[in-house]
């Protein structure tokens, strides 16, 4: 890929983000503007903004990488992401808006009338936000490294600086416009190139057209394996090796590997002849690709459980993501929040039709990425592989700009939500000045961790945040909105046992502390047991502490479930159309 075109595209996206953010700053007049855009964001704009921040690096790059590695078995993955908004629409969207809260911590305090519950919820908001921010910054580093050869920390630093400046300067009003713009940019950046790539593939006479056919290397291919992997062979394979295979060192030696399982040490270089079937990567133990094995027929029998764990996490975790929840507080009223969610379902569903196509093309034109551990780069390298020349450079630059927009938009929403909680519950003052200080802390911590932490595939890393969200805030929101007997001790116990155990399990797994076999699977993908644990704990402890039911519960539940016109909770400025830009009420 031509580095000049890619740098120009990334620069244009960054400048557009800054300029649009400046527009929001100009019309941001009040503290309410800064935190929730004065609750006047209409469904169309709000839905585009939600879609922009929700469709992160995992969506833009990660899903294509998963499809490249595993084929059609991964097509269920975007279904979980999209279906999560259906649960949000039915159970949470309108009541959450009617609560009048600014953050999930505000909701916890209002519903439970407990400062301790608020502080505990704040810890989870910050933890989930940082867990979600980390892959965004690491993905930005990967993208800029591929495009320009810059060190992998440069992309994350650039995203952190732009996001911090945009959020700190204009708050919610600014990032609403920025994220809406970035949704349409991401959709265009995927749609336009894939049309050209599919046309080129159709006329290429590629040797295979089946989505689920084994990957075959089209030319002489040299692969450097970044991390130690196991490969499985169904037939003998002739390959030239420089490095260690099965603990035996080789230097540019051609050998034939027998059918079965072989260990390839990290740093080893493998050279394949044209037409060679790509060896299957057999993930297991602590291999980060272990969860994404086929739904059935796996060698250790655990993949089906792991897949269901991820489906449950994505399906129930959406409602508890702090950067998604905070956007519903910007809606004028509950009905607008529901309409916003309906539009989001359409926008997100349209977007998710595209990444699997890149994964399909990647299995034909760049299958070796599955072995190198760089499958997330498939979207970025395909234009050069398929078209080449100036057309490939231009389309690659468009995709690079779209990828950077994905990092910026999601990181903006996460920074806004984390900084809001830090301002209200950690820093000594709640003013706008302290909020701007909190934005620095919100991005600095995951940026620092990303420099020293091992790289995990972005879709995998985002799945961890969904698992913690599903195990903590999903029970809190569902029971807090729909069950009047929820008590502060029950809610806090459920957060600690459900969300805390999920967080501890995934962090222990990433640290390599989980033993092999079923214990590793249970700890790496905990939603199957941690979500029921969170619900059950909240119910049982609440039933055991009936005298702790907050006295204001009946009034608050009425406010959550009745239209604003009935309860009289629509402030005057929210019942009128939004003022024109630059006009103060």
Short mmCIF file of N, CA and C in Angstrom, two decimals, residues 27-141:
data_model
loop_
_atom_site.label_atom_id
_atom_site.label_comp_id
_atom_site.label_asym_id
_atom_site.label_seq_id
_atom_site.Cartn_x
_atom_site.Cartn_y
_atom_site.Cartn_z
N UNK A 27 -21.65 25.46 19.62
CA UNK A 27 -23.06 25.52 20.01
C UNK A 27 -23.32 24.86 21.36
N UNK A 28 -22.25 24.52 22.07
CA UNK A 28 -22.39 23.97 23.42
C UNK A 28 -22.36 25.12 24.42
N UNK A 29 -23.51 25.43 25.02
CA UNK A 29 -23.65 26.64 25.82
C UNK A 29 -23.74 26.39 27.32
N UNK A 30 -24.21 25.23 27.72
CA UNK A 30 -24.50 25.01 29.13
C UNK A 30 -23.85 23.71 29.60
N UNK A 31 -23.86 23.53 30.92
CA UNK A 31 -23.35 22.27 31.48
C UNK A 31 -24.14 21.08 30.97
N UNK A 32 -25.46 21.24 30.83
CA UNK A 32 -26.29 20.16 30.29
C UNK A 32 -25.91 19.85 28.86
N UNK A 33 -25.58 20.88 28.06
CA UNK A 33 -25.06 20.65 26.72
C UNK A 33 -23.82 19.77 26.77
N UNK A 34 -22.95 20.09 27.71
CA UNK A 34 -21.65 19.43 27.78
C UNK A 34 -21.80 17.95 28.13
N UNK A 35 -22.68 17.63 29.09
CA UNK A 35 -22.79 16.26 29.56
C UNK A 35 -23.78 15.41 28.77
N UNK A 36 -24.94 15.93 28.42
CA UNK A 36 -25.97 15.13 27.73
C UNK A 36 -26.60 15.89 26.56
N UNK A 37 -25.89 16.85 25.99
CA UNK A 37 -26.39 17.63 24.84
C UNK A 37 -27.79 18.19 25.13
N UNK A 38 -28.01 18.58 26.39
CA UNK A 38 -29.30 19.15 26.85
C UNK A 38 -30.48 18.23 26.57
N UNK A 39 -30.23 16.94 26.38
CA UNK A 39 -31.28 15.94 26.15
C UNK A 39 -32.17 16.34 24.97
N UNK A 40 -31.58 16.84 23.90
CA UNK A 40 -32.37 17.29 22.75
C UNK A 40 -31.93 16.62 21.45
N UNK A 41 -31.21 15.52 21.51
CA UNK A 41 -30.72 14.85 20.30
C UNK A 41 -31.84 13.98 19.73
N UNK A 42 -32.22 14.25 18.49
CA UNK A 42 -33.34 13.55 17.88
C UNK A 42 -32.92 12.14 17.42
N UNK A 43 -33.91 11.25 17.20
CA UNK A 43 -33.59 9.83 16.95
C UNK A 43 -32.63 9.58 15.78
N UNK A 44 -32.81 10.28 14.65
CA UNK A 44 -31.94 10.01 13.51
C UNK A 44 -30.48 10.30 13.81
N UNK A 45 -30.21 11.49 14.34
CA UNK A 45 -28.83 11.86 14.68
C UNK A 45 -28.29 10.99 15.80
N UNK A 46 -29.11 10.73 16.80
CA UNK A 46 -28.65 9.93 17.93
C UNK A 46 -28.35 8.49 17.50
N UNK A 47 -29.18 7.93 16.63
CA UNK A 47 -28.95 6.56 16.16
C UNK A 47 -27.65 6.47 15.38
N UNK A 48 -27.38 7.46 14.53
CA UNK A 48 -26.11 7.45 13.79
C UNK A 48 -24.93 7.57 14.74
N UNK A 49 -25.08 8.40 15.79
CA UNK A 49 -24.00 8.55 16.76
C UNK A 49 -23.79 7.26 17.55
N UNK A 50 -24.88 6.62 17.99
CA UNK A 50 -24.75 5.35 18.70
C UNK A 50 -24.09 4.30 17.82
N UNK A 51 -24.52 4.22 16.58
CA UNK A 51 -23.93 3.25 15.64
C UNK A 51 -22.46 3.56 15.42
N UNK A 52 -22.13 4.85 15.33
CA UNK A 52 -20.75 5.23 15.12
C UNK A 52 -19.85 4.78 16.25
N UNK A 53 -20.29 4.96 17.49
CA UNK A 53 -19.43 4.58 18.61
C UNK A 53 -19.50 3.09 18.89
N UNK A 54 -20.61 2.44 18.56
CA UNK A 54 -20.76 1.01 18.84
C UNK A 54 -19.95 0.16 17.87
N UNK A 55 -19.86 0.60 16.60
CA UNK A 55 -19.14 -0.16 15.57
C UNK A 55 -17.66 0.15 15.70
N UNK A 56 -17.00 -0.61 16.52
CA UNK A 56 -15.64 -0.31 16.92
C UNK A 56 -14.65 -1.04 16.02
N UNK A 57 -13.40 -1.08 16.49
CA UNK A 57 -12.37 -1.83 15.77
C UNK A 57 -12.74 -3.30 15.62
N UNK A 58 -13.45 -3.85 16.62
CA UNK A 58 -13.87 -5.25 16.53
C UNK A 58 -14.80 -5.46 15.35
N UNK A 59 -15.64 -4.47 15.04
CA UNK A 59 -16.56 -4.59 13.92
C UNK A 59 -15.87 -4.33 12.60
N UNK A 60 -15.06 -3.27 12.54
CA UNK A 60 -14.45 -2.87 11.28
C UNK A 60 -13.36 -3.84 10.83
N UNK A 61 -12.53 -4.29 11.76
CA UNK A 61 -11.41 -5.16 11.42
C UNK A 61 -11.59 -6.59 11.95
N UNK A 62 -12.09 -6.70 13.18
CA UNK A 62 -12.06 -7.99 13.86
C UNK A 62 -12.94 -9.06 13.26
N UNK A 63 -14.15 -8.71 12.82
CA UNK A 63 -15.07 -9.71 12.29
C UNK A 63 -14.52 -10.29 10.99
N UNK A 64 -13.97 -9.44 10.14
CA UNK A 64 -13.36 -9.95 8.90
C UNK A 64 -12.21 -10.90 9.24
N UNK A 65 -11.42 -10.57 10.27
CA UNK A 65 -10.34 -11.45 10.66
C UNK A 65 -10.83 -12.79 11.17
N UNK A 66 -11.93 -12.79 11.91
CA UNK A 66 -12.48 -14.05 12.41
C UNK A 66 -13.01 -14.91 11.27
N UNK A 67 -13.68 -14.29 10.32
CA UNK A 67 -14.20 -15.05 9.18
C UNK A 67 -13.05 -15.60 8.34
N UNK A 68 -11.97 -14.83 8.21
CA UNK A 68 -10.81 -15.31 7.48
C UNK A 68 -10.25 -16.57 8.14
N UNK A 69 -10.16 -16.56 9.46
CA UNK A 69 -9.56 -17.68 10.18
C UNK A 69 -10.48 -18.89 10.20
N UNK A 70 -11.78 -18.66 10.46
CA UNK A 70 -12.68 -19.77 10.72
C UNK A 70 -13.75 -19.99 9.66
N UNK A 71 -13.91 -19.08 8.73
CA UNK A 71 -14.92 -19.26 7.70
C UNK A 71 -16.32 -18.99 8.20
N UNK A 72 -17.33 -19.64 7.61
CA UNK A 72 -18.73 -19.33 7.92
C UNK A 72 -19.12 -19.57 9.37
N UNK A 73 -18.32 -20.35 10.11
CA UNK A 73 -18.65 -20.60 11.52
C UNK A 73 -18.71 -19.30 12.31
N UNK A 74 -18.09 -18.24 11.81
CA UNK A 74 -18.05 -16.97 12.54
C UNK A 74 -19.16 -16.01 12.13
N UNK A 75 -20.04 -16.41 11.23
CA UNK A 75 -21.09 -15.49 10.80
C UNK A 75 -22.10 -15.21 11.90
N UNK A 76 -22.13 -16.02 12.95
CA UNK A 76 -23.03 -15.74 14.07
C UNK A 76 -22.57 -14.55 14.89
N UNK A 77 -21.28 -14.20 14.78
CA UNK A 77 -20.71 -13.19 15.68
C UNK A 77 -21.40 -11.83 15.56
N UNK A 78 -21.55 -11.26 14.35
CA UNK A 78 -22.26 -9.97 14.26
C UNK A 78 -23.73 -10.07 14.63
N UNK A 79 -24.31 -11.28 14.58
CA UNK A 79 -25.70 -11.43 14.99
C UNK A 79 -25.86 -11.09 16.47
N UNK A 80 -24.91 -11.55 17.29
CA UNK A 80 -24.98 -11.24 18.72
C UNK A 80 -24.86 -9.75 18.97
N UNK A 81 -23.94 -9.09 18.25
CA UNK A 81 -23.78 -7.65 18.40
C UNK A 81 -25.08 -6.91 18.07
N UNK A 82 -25.72 -7.31 16.97
CA UNK A 82 -26.93 -6.61 16.53
C UNK A 82 -28.11 -6.93 17.45
N UNK A 83 -28.26 -8.20 17.81
CA UNK A 83 -29.40 -8.61 18.62
C UNK A 83 -29.38 -7.98 20.00
N UNK A 84 -28.20 -7.58 20.47
CA UNK A 84 -28.13 -6.93 21.76
C UNK A 84 -28.97 -5.67 21.83
N UNK A 85 -29.11 -4.97 20.70
CA UNK A 85 -29.93 -3.76 20.67
C UNK A 85 -31.42 -4.10 20.73
N UNK A 86 -31.80 -5.31 20.31
CA UNK A 86 -33.20 -5.72 20.43
C UNK A 86 -33.58 -5.86 21.90
N UNK A 87 -32.72 -6.48 22.69
CA UNK A 87 -32.96 -6.59 24.13
C UNK A 87 -32.98 -5.21 24.76
N UNK A 88 -32.06 -4.36 24.33
CA UNK A 88 -32.02 -2.99 24.83
C UNK A 88 -33.32 -2.26 24.53
N UNK A 89 -33.84 -2.45 23.33
CA UNK A 89 -35.09 -1.79 22.93
C UNK A 89 -36.26 -2.24 23.80
N UNK A 90 -36.39 -3.54 24.01
CA UNK A 90 -37.55 -4.09 24.69
C UNK A 90 -37.52 -3.81 26.19
N UNK A 91 -36.37 -3.90 26.82
CA UNK A 91 -36.30 -3.91 28.27
C UNK A 91 -35.78 -2.63 28.91
N UNK A 92 -34.96 -1.87 28.21
CA UNK A 92 -34.17 -0.87 28.92
C UNK A 92 -34.29 0.54 28.38
N UNK A 93 -34.35 0.73 27.06
CA UNK A 93 -34.11 2.04 26.44
C UNK A 93 -34.97 3.15 27.04
N UNK A 94 -36.28 3.01 26.97
CA UNK A 94 -37.16 4.09 27.44
C UNK A 94 -37.07 4.30 28.95
N UNK A 95 -37.14 3.25 29.79
CA UNK A 95 -37.02 3.49 31.24
C UNK A 95 -35.69 4.13 31.63
N UNK A 96 -34.62 3.74 30.95
CA UNK A 96 -33.33 4.32 31.28
C UNK A 96 -33.33 5.82 31.01
N UNK A 97 -33.94 6.23 29.91
CA UNK A 97 -34.02 7.67 29.62
C UNK A 97 -34.90 8.39 30.64
N UNK A 98 -36.00 7.76 31.03
CA UNK A 98 -36.92 8.42 31.98
C UNK A 98 -36.33 8.53 33.38
N UNK A 99 -35.28 7.77 33.65
CA UNK A 99 -34.67 7.85 34.99
C UNK A 99 -34.06 9.22 35.24
N UNK A 100 -33.74 9.95 34.17
CA UNK A 100 -33.14 11.27 34.33
C UNK A 100 -31.68 11.23 34.71
N UNK A 101 -31.05 10.06 34.70
CA UNK A 101 -29.65 9.93 35.12
C UNK A 101 -28.71 10.40 34.01
N UNK A 102 -27.50 10.71 34.41
CA UNK A 102 -26.45 11.05 33.46
C UNK A 102 -25.59 9.83 33.12
N UNK A 103 -25.40 8.94 34.08
CA UNK A 103 -24.53 7.78 33.92
C UNK A 103 -25.20 6.57 34.55
N UNK A 104 -24.61 5.39 34.33
CA UNK A 104 -25.10 4.18 34.98
C UNK A 104 -24.96 4.27 36.50
N UNK A 105 -23.94 4.98 36.95
CA UNK A 105 -23.78 5.18 38.39
C UNK A 105 -24.93 6.01 38.95
N UNK A 106 -25.34 7.04 38.21
CA UNK A 106 -26.49 7.85 38.63
C UNK A 106 -27.74 6.99 38.74
N UNK A 107 -27.93 6.09 37.76
CA UNK A 107 -29.11 5.21 37.79
C UNK A 107 -29.06 4.32 39.03
N UNK A 108 -27.89 3.75 39.32
CA UNK A 108 -27.78 2.86 40.48
C UNK A 108 -28.13 3.60 41.77
N UNK A 109 -27.65 4.84 41.92
CA UNK A 109 -27.94 5.59 43.13
C UNK A 109 -29.41 5.98 43.20
N UNK A 110 -30.00 6.40 42.06
CA UNK A 110 -31.40 6.80 42.07
C UNK A 110 -32.31 5.62 42.38
N UNK A 111 -32.01 4.47 41.81
CA UNK A 111 -32.88 3.30 42.01
C UNK A 111 -32.72 2.70 43.39
N UNK A 112 -31.49 2.65 43.91
CA UNK A 112 -31.22 1.96 45.17
C UNK A 112 -31.09 2.90 46.36
N UNK A 113 -31.02 4.21 46.09
CA UNK A 113 -30.87 5.21 47.15
C UNK A 113 -29.69 4.86 48.05
N UNK A 114 -28.56 4.56 47.41
CA UNK A 114 -27.39 4.11 48.15
C UNK A 114 -26.13 4.67 47.50
N UNK A 115 -25.33 5.40 48.27
CA UNK A 115 -24.06 5.89 47.77
C UNK A 115 -23.06 4.76 47.57
N UNK A 116 -23.11 3.74 48.41
CA UNK A 116 -22.19 2.62 48.24
C UNK A 116 -22.46 1.87 46.95
N UNK A 117 -23.74 1.70 46.61
CA UNK A 117 -24.07 1.06 45.35
C UNK A 117 -23.57 1.90 44.18
N UNK A 118 -23.68 3.21 44.32
CA UNK A 118 -23.19 4.10 43.26
C UNK A 118 -21.68 3.92 43.06
N UNK A 119 -20.93 3.92 44.16
CA UNK A 119 -19.48 3.80 44.04
C UNK A 119 -19.07 2.46 43.43
N UNK A 120 -19.78 1.39 43.79
CA UNK A 120 -19.47 0.09 43.21
C UNK A 120 -19.78 0.07 41.71
N UNK A 121 -20.93 0.65 41.34
CA UNK A 121 -21.26 0.72 39.92
C UNK A 121 -20.22 1.54 39.16
N UNK A 122 -19.71 2.60 39.79
CA UNK A 122 -18.69 3.43 39.15
C UNK A 122 -17.43 2.63 38.85
N UNK A 123 -17.06 1.76 39.78
CA UNK A 123 -15.88 0.92 39.55
C UNK A 123 -16.05 0.05 38.31
N UNK A 124 -17.25 -0.49 38.14
CA UNK A 124 -17.49 -1.34 36.97
C UNK A 124 -17.56 -0.52 35.69
N UNK A 125 -18.12 0.67 35.75
CA UNK A 125 -18.13 1.52 34.56
C UNK A 125 -16.71 1.80 34.09
N UNK A 126 -15.86 2.18 35.02
CA UNK A 126 -14.47 2.49 34.66
C UNK A 126 -13.75 1.23 34.18
N UNK A 127 -13.95 0.10 34.86
CA UNK A 127 -13.29 -1.13 34.45
C UNK A 127 -13.70 -1.58 33.06
N UNK A 128 -15.01 -1.58 32.79
CA UNK A 128 -15.50 -1.98 31.47
C UNK A 128 -15.02 -1.00 30.41
N UNK A 129 -15.06 0.30 30.73
CA UNK A 129 -14.61 1.30 29.77
C UNK A 129 -13.15 1.12 29.40
N UNK A 130 -12.31 0.91 30.39
CA UNK A 130 -10.88 0.70 30.09
C UNK A 130 -10.65 -0.61 29.36
N UNK A 131 -11.39 -1.65 29.73
CA UNK A 131 -11.25 -2.93 29.05
C UNK A 131 -11.64 -2.82 27.58
N UNK A 132 -12.60 -1.95 27.28
CA UNK A 132 -13.06 -1.75 25.90
C UNK A 132 -12.14 -0.78 25.15
N UNK A 133 -11.59 0.20 25.87
CA UNK A 133 -10.69 1.16 25.23
C UNK A 133 -9.38 0.52 24.78
N UNK A 134 -8.91 -0.45 25.54
CA UNK A 134 -7.61 -1.05 25.25
C UNK A 134 -7.51 -1.59 23.82
N UNK A 135 -8.46 -2.42 23.34
CA UNK A 135 -8.32 -2.90 21.96
C UNK A 135 -8.48 -1.81 20.91
N UNK A 136 -9.21 -0.73 21.24
CA UNK A 136 -9.31 0.37 20.27
C UNK A 136 -7.94 1.00 20.03
N UNK A 137 -7.22 1.24 21.12
CA UNK A 137 -5.91 1.86 20.99
C UNK A 137 -4.89 0.89 20.37
N UNK A 138 -4.97 -0.38 20.74
CA UNK A 138 -4.07 -1.36 20.14
C UNK A 138 -4.37 -1.55 18.66
N UNK A 139 -5.66 -1.54 18.30
CA UNK A 139 -6.03 -1.66 16.90
C UNK A 139 -5.55 -0.48 16.08
N UNK A 140 -5.60 0.71 16.65
CA UNK A 140 -5.08 1.89 15.96
C UNK A 140 -3.59 1.75 15.73
N UNK A 141 -2.88 1.21 16.72
CA UNK A 141 -1.45 0.99 16.55
C UNK A 141 -1.15 0.01 15.44
#
